[in-house]
Short mmCIF file of N, CA and C in Angstrom, two decimals:
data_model
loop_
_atom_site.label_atom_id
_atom_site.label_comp_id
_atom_site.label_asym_id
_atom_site.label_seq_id
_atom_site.Cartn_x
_atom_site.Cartn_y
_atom_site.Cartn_z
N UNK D 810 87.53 60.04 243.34
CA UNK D 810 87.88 58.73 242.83
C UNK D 810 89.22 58.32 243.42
N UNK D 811 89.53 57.00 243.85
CA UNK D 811 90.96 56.35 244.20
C UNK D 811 91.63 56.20 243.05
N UNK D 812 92.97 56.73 243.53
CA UNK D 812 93.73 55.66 242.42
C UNK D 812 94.86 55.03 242.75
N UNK D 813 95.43 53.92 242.15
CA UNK D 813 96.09 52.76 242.57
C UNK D 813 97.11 52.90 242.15
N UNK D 814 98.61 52.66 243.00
CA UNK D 814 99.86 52.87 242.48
C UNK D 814 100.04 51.48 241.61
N UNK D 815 99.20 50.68 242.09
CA UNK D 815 99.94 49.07 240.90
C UNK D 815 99.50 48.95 240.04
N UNK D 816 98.41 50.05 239.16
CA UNK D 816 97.48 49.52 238.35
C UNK D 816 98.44 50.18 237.05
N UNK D 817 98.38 49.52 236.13
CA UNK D 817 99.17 50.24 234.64
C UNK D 817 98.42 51.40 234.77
N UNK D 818 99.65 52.14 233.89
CA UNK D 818 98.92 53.71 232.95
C UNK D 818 97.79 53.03 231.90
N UNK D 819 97.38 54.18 232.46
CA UNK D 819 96.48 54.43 230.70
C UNK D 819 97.48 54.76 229.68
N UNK D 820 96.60 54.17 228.37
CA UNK D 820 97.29 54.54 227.15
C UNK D 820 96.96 55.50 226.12
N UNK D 821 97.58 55.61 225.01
CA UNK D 821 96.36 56.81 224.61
C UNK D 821 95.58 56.10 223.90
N UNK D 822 95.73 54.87 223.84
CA UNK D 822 94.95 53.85 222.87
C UNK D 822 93.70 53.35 223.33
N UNK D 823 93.84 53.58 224.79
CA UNK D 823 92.52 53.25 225.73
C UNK D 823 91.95 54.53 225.17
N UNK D 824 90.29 53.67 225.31
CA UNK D 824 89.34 54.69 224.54
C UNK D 824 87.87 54.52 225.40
N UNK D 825 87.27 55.52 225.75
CA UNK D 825 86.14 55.69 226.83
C UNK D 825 85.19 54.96 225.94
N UNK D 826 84.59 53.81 226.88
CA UNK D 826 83.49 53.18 226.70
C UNK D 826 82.03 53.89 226.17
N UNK D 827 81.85 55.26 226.62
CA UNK D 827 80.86 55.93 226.25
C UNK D 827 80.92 56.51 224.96
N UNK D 828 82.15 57.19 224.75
CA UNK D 828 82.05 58.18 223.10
C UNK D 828 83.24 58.06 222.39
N UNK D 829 84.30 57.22 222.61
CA UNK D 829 85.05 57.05 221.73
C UNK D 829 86.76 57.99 222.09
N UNK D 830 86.00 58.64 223.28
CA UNK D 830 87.53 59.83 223.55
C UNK D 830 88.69 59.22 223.93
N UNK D 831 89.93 59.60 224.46
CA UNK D 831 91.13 58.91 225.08
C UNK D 831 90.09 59.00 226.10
N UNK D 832 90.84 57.80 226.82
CA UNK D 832 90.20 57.40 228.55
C UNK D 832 91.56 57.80 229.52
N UNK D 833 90.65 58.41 230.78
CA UNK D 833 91.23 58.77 231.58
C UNK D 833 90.95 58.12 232.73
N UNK D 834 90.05 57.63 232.89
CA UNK D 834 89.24 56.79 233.94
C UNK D 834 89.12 55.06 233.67
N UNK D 835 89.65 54.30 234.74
CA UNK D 835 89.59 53.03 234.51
C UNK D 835 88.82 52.34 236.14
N UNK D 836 88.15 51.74 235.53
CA UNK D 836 87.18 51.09 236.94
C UNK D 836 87.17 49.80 236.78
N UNK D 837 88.02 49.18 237.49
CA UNK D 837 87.57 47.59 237.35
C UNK D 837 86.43 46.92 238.58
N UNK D 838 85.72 46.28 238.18
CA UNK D 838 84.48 45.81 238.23
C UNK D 838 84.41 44.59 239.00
N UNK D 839 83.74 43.95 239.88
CA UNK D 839 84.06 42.71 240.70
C UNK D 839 83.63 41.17 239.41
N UNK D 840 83.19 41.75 238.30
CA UNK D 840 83.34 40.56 237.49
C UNK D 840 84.33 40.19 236.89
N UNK D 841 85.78 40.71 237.47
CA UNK D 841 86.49 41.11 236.45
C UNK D 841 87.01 42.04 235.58
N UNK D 842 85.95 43.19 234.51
CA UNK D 842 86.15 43.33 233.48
C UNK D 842 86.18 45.16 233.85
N UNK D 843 87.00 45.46 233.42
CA UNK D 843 87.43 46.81 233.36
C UNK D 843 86.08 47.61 232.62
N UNK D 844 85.97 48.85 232.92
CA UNK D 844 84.83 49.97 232.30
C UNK D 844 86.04 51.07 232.51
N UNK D 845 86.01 52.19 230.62
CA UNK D 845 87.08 52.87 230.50
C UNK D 845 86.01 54.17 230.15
N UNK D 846 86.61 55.33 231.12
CA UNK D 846 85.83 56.62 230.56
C UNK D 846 86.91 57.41 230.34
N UNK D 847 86.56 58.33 229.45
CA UNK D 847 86.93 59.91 229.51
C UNK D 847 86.74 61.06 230.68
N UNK D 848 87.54 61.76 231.04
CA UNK D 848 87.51 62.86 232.06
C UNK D 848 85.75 63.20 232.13
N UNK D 849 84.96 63.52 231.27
CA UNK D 849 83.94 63.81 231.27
C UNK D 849 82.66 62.89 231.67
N UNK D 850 83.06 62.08 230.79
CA UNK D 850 82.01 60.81 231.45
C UNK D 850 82.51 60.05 232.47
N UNK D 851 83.57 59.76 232.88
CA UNK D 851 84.11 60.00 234.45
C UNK D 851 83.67 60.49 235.78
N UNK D 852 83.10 61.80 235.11
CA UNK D 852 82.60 62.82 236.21
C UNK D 852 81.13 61.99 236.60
N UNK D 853 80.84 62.31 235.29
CA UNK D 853 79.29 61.82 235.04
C UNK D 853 78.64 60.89 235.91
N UNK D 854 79.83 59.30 236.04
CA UNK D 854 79.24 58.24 236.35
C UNK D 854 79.87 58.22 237.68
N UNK D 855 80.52 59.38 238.66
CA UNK D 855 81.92 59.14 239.17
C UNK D 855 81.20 58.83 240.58
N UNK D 856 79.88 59.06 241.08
CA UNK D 856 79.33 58.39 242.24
C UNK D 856 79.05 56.84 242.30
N UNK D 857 78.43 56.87 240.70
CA UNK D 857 78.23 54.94 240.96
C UNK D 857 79.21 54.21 240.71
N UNK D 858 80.07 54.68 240.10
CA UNK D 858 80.73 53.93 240.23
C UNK D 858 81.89 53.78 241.37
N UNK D 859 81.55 54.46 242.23
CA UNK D 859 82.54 54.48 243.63
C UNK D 859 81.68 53.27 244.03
N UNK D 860 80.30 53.14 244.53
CA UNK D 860 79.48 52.34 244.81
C UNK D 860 80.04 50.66 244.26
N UNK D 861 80.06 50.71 243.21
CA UNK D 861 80.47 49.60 242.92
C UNK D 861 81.28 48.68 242.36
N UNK D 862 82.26 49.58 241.32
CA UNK D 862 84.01 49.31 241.35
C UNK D 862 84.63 48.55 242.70
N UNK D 863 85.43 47.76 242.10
CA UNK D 863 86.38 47.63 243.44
C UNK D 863 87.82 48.26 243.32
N UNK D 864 88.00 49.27 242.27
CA UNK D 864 89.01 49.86 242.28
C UNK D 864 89.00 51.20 240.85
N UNK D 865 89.49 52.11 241.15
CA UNK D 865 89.07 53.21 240.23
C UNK D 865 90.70 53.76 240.16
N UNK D 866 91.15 53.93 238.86
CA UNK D 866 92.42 54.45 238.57
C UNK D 866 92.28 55.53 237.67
N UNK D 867 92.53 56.49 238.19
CA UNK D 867 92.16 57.93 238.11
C UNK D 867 92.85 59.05 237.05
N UNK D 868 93.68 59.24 236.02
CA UNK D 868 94.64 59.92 235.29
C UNK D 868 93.91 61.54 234.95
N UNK D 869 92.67 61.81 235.30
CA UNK D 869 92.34 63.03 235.03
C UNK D 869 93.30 64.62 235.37
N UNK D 870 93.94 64.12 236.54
CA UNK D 870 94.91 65.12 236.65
C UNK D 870 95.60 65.38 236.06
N UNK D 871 96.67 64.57 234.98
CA UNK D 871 96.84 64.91 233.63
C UNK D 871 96.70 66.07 232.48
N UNK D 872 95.26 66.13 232.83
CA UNK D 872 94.55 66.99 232.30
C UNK D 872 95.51 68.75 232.95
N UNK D 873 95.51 68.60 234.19
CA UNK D 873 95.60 70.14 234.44
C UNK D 873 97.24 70.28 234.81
N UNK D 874 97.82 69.36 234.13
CA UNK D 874 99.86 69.90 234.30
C UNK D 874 99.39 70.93 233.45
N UNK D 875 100.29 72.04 233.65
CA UNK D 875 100.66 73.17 232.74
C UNK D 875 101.84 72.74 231.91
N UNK D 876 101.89 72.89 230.61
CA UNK D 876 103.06 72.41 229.88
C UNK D 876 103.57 73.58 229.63
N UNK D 877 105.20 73.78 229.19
CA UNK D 877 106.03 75.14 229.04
C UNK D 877 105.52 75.18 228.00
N UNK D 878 105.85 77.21 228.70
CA UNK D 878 105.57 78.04 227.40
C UNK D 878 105.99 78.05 225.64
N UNK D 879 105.53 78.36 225.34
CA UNK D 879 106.65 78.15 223.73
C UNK D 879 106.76 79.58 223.64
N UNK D 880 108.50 79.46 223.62
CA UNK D 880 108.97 80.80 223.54
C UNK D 880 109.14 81.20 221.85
N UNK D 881 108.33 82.22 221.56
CA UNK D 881 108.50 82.62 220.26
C UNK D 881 110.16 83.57 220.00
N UNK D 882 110.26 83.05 218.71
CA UNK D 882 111.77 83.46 218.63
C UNK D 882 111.05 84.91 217.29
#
């Protein structure tokens, strides 16, 4: 999937069109109108919609930062 340095972040308020999850995936559409997935359904739809998006903004990497350890005291 592409993703676009001018396009806003996702929020955590954006919510995947399919099941309700945070969205990680944003595809805007030549009618206009944005389609929002989750990492998963992302994957899912992630050929057609290369096909026919005119732009795909991508945040799944997100997913795999490692956050610090929590050091137990």
């Amino acid at each position: 999937m592409n993703t676009t340095a001018t396009a806003p972040p996702l929020s955590p308020a954006d919510r995947c069109d399919r099941c309700g999850a945070r969205a990680l995936v944003r595809a805007v559409m030549p009618g206009g109108g944005d389609l929002y997935f989750c990492a998963h359904h992302g994957r899912e739809h992630a050929a057609r919609l290369r096909e026919v998006a005119i732009d795909i903004h991508d945040e799944t990497g997100a997913l795999s930062d490692s956050p610090e350890p929590i050091n137990e005291s």
